[in-house]
Coordinates of N, CA, C and O in Angstrom, one line a residue:
M1 N 0.8 -1.2 0.0 CA 0.0 0.0 0.0 C 0.9 1.2 0.0 O 1.8 1.3 0.8
R2 N 0.6 2.2 -0.9 CA 1.4 3.4 -1.0 C 0.5 4.6 -1.0 O -0.6 4.6 -1.5
S3 N 1.0 5.7 -0.5 CA 0.3 7.0 -0.5 C 1.2 8.0 -1.0 O 2.3 8.2 -0.5
S4 N 0.9 8.6 -2.1 CA 1.8 9.6 -2.7 C 1.0 10.5 -3.6 O -0.1 10.3 -3.9
S5 N 1.7 11.6 -4.0 CA 1.1 12.5 -5.0 C 0.9 11.8 -6.3 O -0.1 12.1 -7.0
K6 N 1.7 10.8 -6.7 CA 1.5 10.0 -7.9 C 0.2 9.3 -7.8 O -0.6 9.2 -8.7
A7 N -0.1 8.7 -6.6 CA -1.4 8.0 -6.4 C -2.5 8.9 -6.5 O -3.5 8.6 -7.2
A8 N -2.4 10.1 -6.0 CA -3.5 11.1 -6.1 C -3.7 11.5 -7.6 O -4.8 11.6 -8.0
A9 N -2.6 11.7 -8.3 CA -2.7 12.0 -9.8 C -3.4 10.9 -10.5 O -4.3 11.1 -11.4
V10 N -3.0 9.6 -10.2 CA -3.7 8.5 -10.9 C -5.1 8.4 -10.6 O -6.0 8.2 -11.4
L11 N -5.5 8.6 -9.3 CA -6.9 8.6 -8.9 C -7.7 9.6 -9.5 O -8.8 9.4 -10.0
L12 N -7.2 10.8 -9.6 CA -7.9 11.9 -10.2 C -8.0 11.8 -11.7 O -9.1 12.0 -12.2
A13 N -7.0 11.2 -12.3 CA -7.1 11.0 -13.8 C -8.1 9.9 -14.1 O -8.9 10.1 -15.0
A14 N -8.2 8.9 -13.3 CA -9.2 7.8 -13.5 C -10.6 8.4 -13.2 O -11.5 8.1 -14.0
A15 N -10.7 9.2 -12.2 CA -12.1 9.8 -11.9 C -12.5 10.7 -13.0 O -13.6 10.7 -13.5
A16 N -11.6 11.5 -13.5 CA -11.9 12.5 -14.6 C -12.2 11.7 -15.9 O -13.1 12.1 -16.6
A17 N -11.5 10.7 -16.2 CA -11.7 9.9 -17.4 C -13.0 9.2 -17.4 O -13.6 9.0 -18.5
V18 N -13.6 9.0 -16.2 CA -14.9 8.3 -16.2 C -16.0 9.2 -15.8 O -17.1 8.8 -15.5
T19 N -15.8 10.5 -15.9 CA -16.8 11.5 -15.6 C -17.5 11.3 -14.3 O -18.7 11.3 -14.2
G20 N -16.8 11.0 -13.3 CA -17.4 10.9 -12.0 C -17.8 9.5 -11.6 O -17.7 9.1 -10.5
T21 N -18.4 8.7 -12.5 CA -18.9 7.4 -12.2 C -18.6 6.5 -13.4 O -19.0 6.9 -14.5
V22 N -18.1 5.4 -13.2 CA -17.9 4.4 -14.3 C -19.1 3.5 -14.3 O -19.6 3.1 -13.2
T23 N -19.7 3.3 -15.4 CA -20.8 2.4 -15.5 C -20.4 1.3 -16.5 O -19.6 1.5 -17.4
S24 N -20.9 0.1 -16.2 CA -20.6 -1.0 -17.0 C -21.7 -2.0 -16.9 O -22.4 -2.0 -15.9
A25 N -21.9 -2.8 -17.9 CA -22.9 -3.8 -17.8 C -22.6 -4.8 -16.7 O -21.4 -5.1 -16.5
T26 N -23.6 -5.3 -16.0 CA -23.3 -6.3 -15.0 C -22.8 -7.5 -15.6 O -23.4 -8.1 -16.5
P27 N -21.7 -8.0 -15.2 CA -21.1 -9.2 -15.8 C -22.0 -10.5 -15.4 O -22.7 -10.4 -14.4
A28 N -21.9 -11.5 -16.2 CA -22.6 -12.7 -15.9 C -22.3 -13.3 -14.5 O -23.1 -13.8 -13.8
S29 N -21.0 -13.1 -14.1 CA -20.6 -13.6 -12.9 C -19.6 -12.6 -12.2 O -18.5 -12.5 -12.6
A30 N -20.2 -11.8 -11.3 CA -19.4 -10.8 -10.6 C -18.5 -11.5 -9.6 O -18.8 -12.6 -9.0
A31 N -17.3 -10.9 -9.3 CA -16.4 -11.4 -8.3 C -17.0 -11.1 -6.9 O -17.5 -10.1 -6.7
A32 N -17.0 -12.1 -6.1 CA -17.5 -12.0 -4.7 C -16.5 -11.3 -3.9 O -15.3 -11.4 -4.0
Y33 N -17.0 -10.5 -2.9 CA -16.2 -9.8 -1.9 C -15.5 -10.9 -1.1 O -16.1 -11.9 -0.7
N34 N -14.2 -10.7 -0.9 CA -13.4 -11.7 -0.3 C -13.0 -11.5 1.2 O -12.2 -12.2 1.8
N35 N -13.6 -10.5 1.8 CA -13.5 -10.2 3.2 C -12.0 -9.8 3.7 O -11.7 -10.0 4.9
V36 N -11.2 -9.4 2.7 CA -9.8 -9.1 3.1 C -9.6 -7.8 3.9 O -8.6 -7.6 4.5
C37 N -10.7 -7.0 4.0 CA -10.6 -5.8 4.8 C -10.6 -6.1 6.3 O -10.0 -5.3 7.1
G38 N -11.1 -7.2 6.7 CA -11.1 -7.6 8.0 C -12.4 -7.5 8.7 O -13.4 -7.1 8.1
S39 N -12.4 -7.9 10.0 CA -13.7 -7.9 10.8 C -14.1 -6.5 11.0 O -13.3 -5.5 11.2
G40 N -15.4 -6.3 11.0 CA -16.0 -5.0 11.3 C -16.3 -4.2 10.0 O -17.0 -3.1 10.0
Y41 N -15.7 -4.6 8.9 CA -15.9 -3.9 7.6 C -17.1 -4.6 6.8 O -17.1 -5.8 6.7
G42 N -18.0 -3.8 6.4 CA -19.1 -4.3 5.6 C -19.2 -3.6 4.2 O -18.8 -2.4 4.1
V43 N -19.6 -4.2 3.2 CA -19.6 -3.7 1.9 C -20.7 -2.6 1.8 O -21.8 -2.8 2.2
V44 N -20.3 -1.4 1.4 CA -21.3 -0.3 1.3 C -21.5 0.2 -0.2 O -22.4 0.9 -0.5
N45 N -20.6 -0.3 -1.1 CA -20.7 0.1 -2.5 C -19.8 -0.8 -3.3 O -18.9 -1.4 -2.8
S46 N -20.1 -0.9 -4.6 CA -19.3 -1.7 -5.5 C -19.5 -1.3 -6.9 O -20.5 -0.6 -7.2
A47 N -18.6 -1.6 -7.8 CA -18.7 -1.3 -9.2 C -18.0 -2.5 -10.0 O -16.9 -3.0 -9.6
H48 N -18.7 -2.9 -11.0 CA -18.2 -4.0 -11.8 C -17.3 -3.5 -12.9 O -17.6 -2.5 -13.5
L49 N -16.2 -4.2 -13.2 CA -15.3 -3.8 -14.3 C -15.9 -4.4 -15.6 O -16.5 -5.5 -15.5
P50 N -15.6 -3.8 -16.7 CA -16.1 -4.2 -18.0 C -15.6 -5.7 -18.3 O -14.6 -6.1 -17.8
D51 N -16.3 -6.3 -19.1 CA -16.0 -7.7 -19.6 C -15.9 -8.7 -18.5 O -15.3 -9.7 -18.7
G52 N -16.6 -8.5 -17.4 CA -16.6 -9.4 -16.3 C -15.3 -9.7 -15.7 O -15.1 -10.8 -15.1
L53 N -14.4 -8.8 -15.8 CA -13.0 -9.0 -15.2 C -13.0 -9.1 -13.7 O -12.1 -9.7 -13.1
G54 N -13.9 -8.4 -13.1 CA -13.9 -8.3 -11.6 C -14.8 -7.2 -11.1 O -15.6 -6.6 -11.8
T55 N -14.6 -7.0 -9.8 CA -15.4 -6.0 -9.1 C -14.5 -5.2 -8.1 O -13.6 -5.8 -7.5
V56 N -14.8 -3.9 -7.9 CA -14.1 -3.2 -6.9 C -15.1 -2.9 -5.8 O -16.3 -2.6 -6.1
Y57 N -14.7 -3.2 -4.6 CA -15.6 -3.1 -3.4 C -15.1 -2.0 -2.5 O -13.9 -1.8 -2.2
L58 N -16.1 -1.2 -2.0 CA -15.8 -0.2 -1.0 C -16.5 -0.7 0.3 O -17.7 -1.0 0.3
T59 N -15.7 -0.8 1.4 CA -16.3 -1.2 2.6 C -16.1 -0.1 3.7 O -15.3 0.8 3.5
Y60 N -16.8 -0.3 4.8 CA -16.7 0.7 5.9 C -16.8 0.0 7.2 O -17.6 -0.9 7.4
N61 N -16.0 0.5 8.2 CA -16.1 0.0 9.5 C -16.5 1.2 10.4 O -15.8 2.1 10.7
P62 N -17.8 1.1 10.9 CA -18.3 2.2 11.7 C -17.6 2.3 13.1 O -17.6 3.4 13.7
G63 N -17.0 1.3 13.5 CA -16.3 1.3 14.8 C -15.0 2.2 14.8 O -14.7 2.8 15.8
N64 N -14.3 2.2 13.6 CA -13.1 3.0 13.6 C -13.2 4.2 12.5 O -12.2 4.9 12.4
G65 N -14.3 4.3 11.8 CA -14.4 5.4 10.8 C -13.6 5.2 9.6 O -13.4 6.2 8.9
K66 N -13.1 4.0 9.3 CA -12.3 3.8 8.1 C -13.0 3.2 7.0 O -13.8 2.3 7.2
N67 N -12.7 3.6 5.8 CA -13.1 2.9 4.6 C -12.0 2.0 4.2 O -10.8 2.2 4.5
C68 N -12.3 1.0 3.4 CA -11.4 0.0 2.8 C -11.9 -0.3 1.4 O -13.1 -0.4 1.2
A69 N -10.9 -0.4 0.5 CA -11.3 -0.7 -0.9 C -10.4 -1.9 -1.4 O -9.2 -2.0 -1.0
V70 N -11.0 -2.7 -2.2 CA -10.2 -3.9 -2.7 C -10.8 -4.2 -4.1 O -12.0 -4.0 -4.3
S71 N -10.0 -4.5 -5.1 CA -10.4 -5.0 -6.4 C -10.2 -6.5 -6.5 O -9.1 -7.0 -6.1
V72 N -11.2 -7.2 -6.9 CA -11.2 -8.6 -6.9 C -11.5 -9.1 -8.3 O -12.5 -8.8 -8.9
R73 N -10.6 -10.0 -8.8 CA -10.8 -10.6 -10.1 C -11.9 -11.6 -10.1 O -12.1 -12.3 -9.1
S74 N -12.6 -11.8 -11.2 CA -13.7 -12.8 -11.3 C -13.1 -14.2 -11.3 O -13.7 -15.1 -10.7
R75 N -12.0 -14.4 -11.9 CA -11.3 -15.7 -11.9 C -9.8 -15.5 -11.6 O -9.1 -14.7 -12.2
K76 N -9.4 -16.3 -10.7 CA -7.9 -16.3 -10.3 C -7.2 -16.8 -11.6 O -7.7 -17.7 -12.3
G77 N -6.0 -16.3 -11.8 CA -5.3 -16.7 -13.0 C -3.8 -16.2 -12.9 O -3.3 -15.8 -11.9
E78 N -3.2 -16.1 -14.1 CA -1.9 -15.6 -14.2 C -1.8 -14.2 -13.7 O -2.8 -13.4 -13.7
R79 N -0.6 -13.8 -13.2 CA -0.5 -12.4 -12.7 C -0.8 -11.4 -13.8 O -0.4 -11.6 -15.0
M80 N -1.5 -10.4 -13.4 CA -1.8 -9.3 -14.4 C -1.8 -8.0 -13.6 O -2.0 -7.9 -12.4
A81 N -1.6 -6.9 -14.4 CA -1.6 -5.5 -13.7 C -3.0 -5.2 -13.1 O -4.0 -5.4 -13.8
M82 N -2.9 -4.8 -11.9 CA -4.1 -4.4 -11.1 C -3.8 -3.3 -10.2 O -2.7 -3.2 -9.8
D83 N -4.8 -2.5 -9.8 CA -4.7 -1.6 -8.8 C -6.0 -1.3 -8.1 O -7.1 -1.6 -8.6
V84 N -6.0 -0.7 -6.9 CA -7.1 -0.2 -6.2 C -6.7 1.1 -5.6 O -5.6 1.2 -5.1
Q85 N -7.6 2.1 -5.6 CA -7.3 3.4 -5.1 C -8.4 4.0 -4.3 O -9.6 3.7 -4.6
L86 N -8.1 4.8 -3.3 CA -9.1 5.3 -2.4 C -8.6 6.7 -1.9 O -7.5 6.8 -1.5
A87 N -9.5 7.7 -1.9 CA -9.2 9.0 -1.4 C -10.4 9.7 -0.9 O -11.5 9.4 -1.3
R88 N -10.2 10.7 0.0 CA -11.3 11.5 0.4 C -11.5 12.5 -0.7 O -10.6 13.0 -1.3
A89 N -12.8 12.6 -1.1 CA -13.1 13.4 -2.3 C -12.7 14.9 -2.2 O -12.3 15.5 -3.2
S90 N -12.7 15.4 -1.0 CA -12.3 16.8 -0.7 C -10.7 16.9 -0.6 O -10.3 18.1 -0.5
D91 N -10.0 15.8 -0.6 CA -8.5 15.9 -0.4 C -7.8 14.9 -1.3 O -7.5 13.8 -0.8
P92 N -7.6 15.1 -2.6 CA -7.0 14.2 -3.5 C -5.6 13.7 -3.0 O -5.2 12.6 -3.3
D93 N -4.9 14.5 -2.2 CA -3.6 14.1 -1.7 C -3.7 13.0 -0.6 O -2.7 12.5 -0.2
S94 N -4.9 12.7 -0.2 CA -5.1 11.6 0.8 C -5.1 10.3 0.1 O -5.2 9.3 0.8
A95 N -5.0 10.2 -1.2 CA -5.1 9.0 -1.9 C -4.1 7.9 -1.5 O -3.0 8.2 -1.2
V96 N -4.7 6.7 -1.3 CA -3.9 5.5 -1.1 C -4.1 4.6 -2.2 O -5.1 4.5 -2.8
L97 N -3.0 3.9 -2.6 CA -3.0 3.1 -3.8 C -2.2 1.8 -3.6 O -1.2 1.8 -2.9
D98 N -2.8 0.7 -4.1 CA -2.0 -0.6 -4.1 C -2.0 -1.0 -5.6 O -3.0 -1.1 -6.2
T99 N -0.8 -1.1 -6.1 CA -0.7 -1.5 -7.5 C 0.4 -2.5 -7.7 O 1.4 -2.6 -7.0
G100 N 0.2 -3.4 -8.7 CA 1.2 -4.4 -9.0 C 0.6 -5.5 -9.9 O -0.5 -5.2 -10.5
D101 N 1.3 -6.6 -10.0 CA 0.8 -7.7 -10.8 C 0.3 -8.8 -9.8 O 1.1 -9.3 -9.0
F102 N -1.0 -9.0 -9.9 CA -1.6 -9.9 -8.9 C -2.4 -11.0 -9.6 O -2.9 -10.9 -10.7
T103 N -2.6 -12.1 -8.8 CA -3.4 -13.3 -9.4 C -4.9 -13.2 -9.0 O -5.7 -13.8 -9.7
E104 N -5.2 -12.6 -7.8 CA -6.6 -12.6 -7.3 C -7.1 -11.2 -7.0 O -8.3 -10.9 -7.4
Y105 N -6.4 -10.4 -6.3 CA -6.9 -9.1 -5.9 C -5.8 -8.1 -5.6 O -4.7 -8.5 -5.4
A106 N -6.2 -6.8 -5.7 CA -5.3 -5.7 -5.3 C -5.9 -5.1 -4.0 O -7.1 -4.9 -3.9
G107 N -5.1 -4.7 -3.1 CA -5.5 -4.1 -1.9 C -5.4 -5.1 -0.8 O -4.7 -6.1 -1.0
P108 N -6.0 -4.9 0.3 CA -6.8 -3.7 0.6 C -6.1 -2.4 0.9 O -4.9 -2.5 1.3
V109 N -6.7 -1.3 0.7 CA -6.2 0.0 1.1 C -7.2 0.6 2.0 O -8.4 0.5 1.9
Y110 N -6.7 1.3 3.1 CA -7.5 1.9 4.1 C -7.4 3.4 4.2 O -6.3 3.9 4.0
L111 N -8.5 4.0 4.6 CA -8.5 5.5 4.7 C -9.5 5.9 5.7 O -10.7 5.5 5.6
E112 N -9.1 6.8 6.7 CA -10.1 7.3 7.6 C -10.8 8.4 6.9 O -10.3 9.3 6.3
A113 N -12.2 8.3 6.9 CA -13.0 9.3 6.1 C -14.4 9.4 6.8 O -15.4 9.6 6.1
K114 N -14.5 9.3 8.1 CA -15.8 9.3 8.7 C -16.4 10.7 8.4 O -15.8 11.7 8.6
G115 N -17.7 10.6 7.9 CA -18.4 11.8 7.6 C -18.0 12.5 6.3 O -18.4 13.7 6.1
Q116 N -17.2 11.9 5.5 CA -16.7 12.5 4.3 C -16.9 11.6 3.1 O -17.0 10.4 3.2
C117 N -17.1 12.3 1.9 CA -17.3 11.5 0.7 C -15.9 10.9 0.3 O -14.9 11.5 0.5
V118 N -16.0 9.8 -0.4 CA -14.8 9.2 -0.9 C -14.8 8.9 -2.4 O -15.9 8.8 -3.0
T119 N -13.7 8.9 -3.0 CA -13.5 8.5 -4.4 C -12.7 7.3 -4.5 O -11.7 7.2 -3.8
W120 N -13.2 6.3 -5.2 CA -12.5 5.0 -5.2 C -12.6 4.3 -6.6 O -13.6 4.6 -7.4
S121 N -11.6 3.6 -7.0 CA -11.6 3.0 -8.3 C -10.6 1.8 -8.3 O -9.8 1.6 -7.4
A122 N -10.7 1.1 -9.4 CA -9.8 -0.1 -9.6 C -9.5 -0.2 -11.1 O -10.3 0.2 -12.0
I123 N -8.4 -0.8 -11.4 CA -8.0 -1.2 -12.7 C -7.6 -2.7 -12.7 O -6.8 -3.1 -11.8
I124 N -8.1 -3.4 -13.6 CA -7.6 -4.8 -13.9 C -7.3 -4.9 -15.3 O -8.2 -4.7 -16.2
G125 N -6.0 -5.1 -15.7 CA -5.6 -5.1 -17.1 C -5.8 -3.6 -17.6 O -5.2 -2.7 -17.0
T126 N -6.6 -3.4 -18.6 CA -6.9 -2.1 -19.1 C -8.3 -1.6 -18.7 O -8.7 -0.5 -19.1
A127 N -9.1 -2.5 -18.0 CA -10.4 -2.1 -17.7 C -10.4 -1.4 -16.3 O -9.6 -1.7 -15.5
Q128 N -11.3 -0.4 -16.2 CA -11.4 0.3 -14.9 C -12.8 0.6 -14.6 O -13.7 0.6 -15.4
A129 N -13.0 0.7 -13.3 CA -14.3 1.1 -12.7 C -14.1 1.8 -11.4 O -13.1 1.6 -10.7
G130 N -15.1 2.5 -11.0 CA -15.1 3.2 -9.7 C -16.1 4.3 -9.6 O -16.9 4.4 -10.6
K131 N -16.1 5.0 -8.5 CA -17.1 6.1 -8.4 C -16.4 7.2 -7.6 O -15.5 7.0 -6.8
A132 N -16.8 8.5 -8.0 CA -16.2 9.7 -7.4 C -17.3 10.3 -6.4 O -18.4 10.4 -6.8
G133 N -16.8 10.7 -5.3 CA -17.6 11.5 -4.3 C -18.8 10.8 -3.8 O -19.9 11.3 -3.8
T134 N -18.7 9.5 -3.4 CA -19.8 8.7 -2.9 C -19.7 8.4 -1.4 O -18.7 8.7 -0.8
N135 N -20.7 7.8 -0.8 CA -20.7 7.3 0.5 C -20.3 8.4 1.5 O -19.3 8.2 2.3
C136 N -21.0 9.5 1.5 CA -20.7 10.7 2.2 C -21.2 10.6 3.7 O -22.0 11.4 4.1
G137 N -20.8 9.7 4.4 CA -21.3 9.7 5.8 C -20.6 8.8 6.7 O -20.4 8.7 7.7

């Protein structure tokens, strides 16, 4: 997990490229949430990546006020480029990013954002999905 201005730039570029919200057709078989954020975290939002490649999940833990994001592939396989990003919508420099070549999932990444909107996204291969300025509470 990394936090840097590069992560913020990538997150903002992805959000701008998708005009705030990525939409895609629901894949025949969405990737199931894998509970890697840990106990106390529940799924509060998700977005499917195009071509059924996977799903990015946003979770929240009301006990500690932290959000967690993870991108999960629909099918485990050979390593491929993946990332997951999370930032407070009001503070792009808060972006946290996990990027690399993975077989199953990227992340989890955590961010304290109690009472604030978040922007979150994922890339698997060349496909991307996410949402900007959501879950404001």
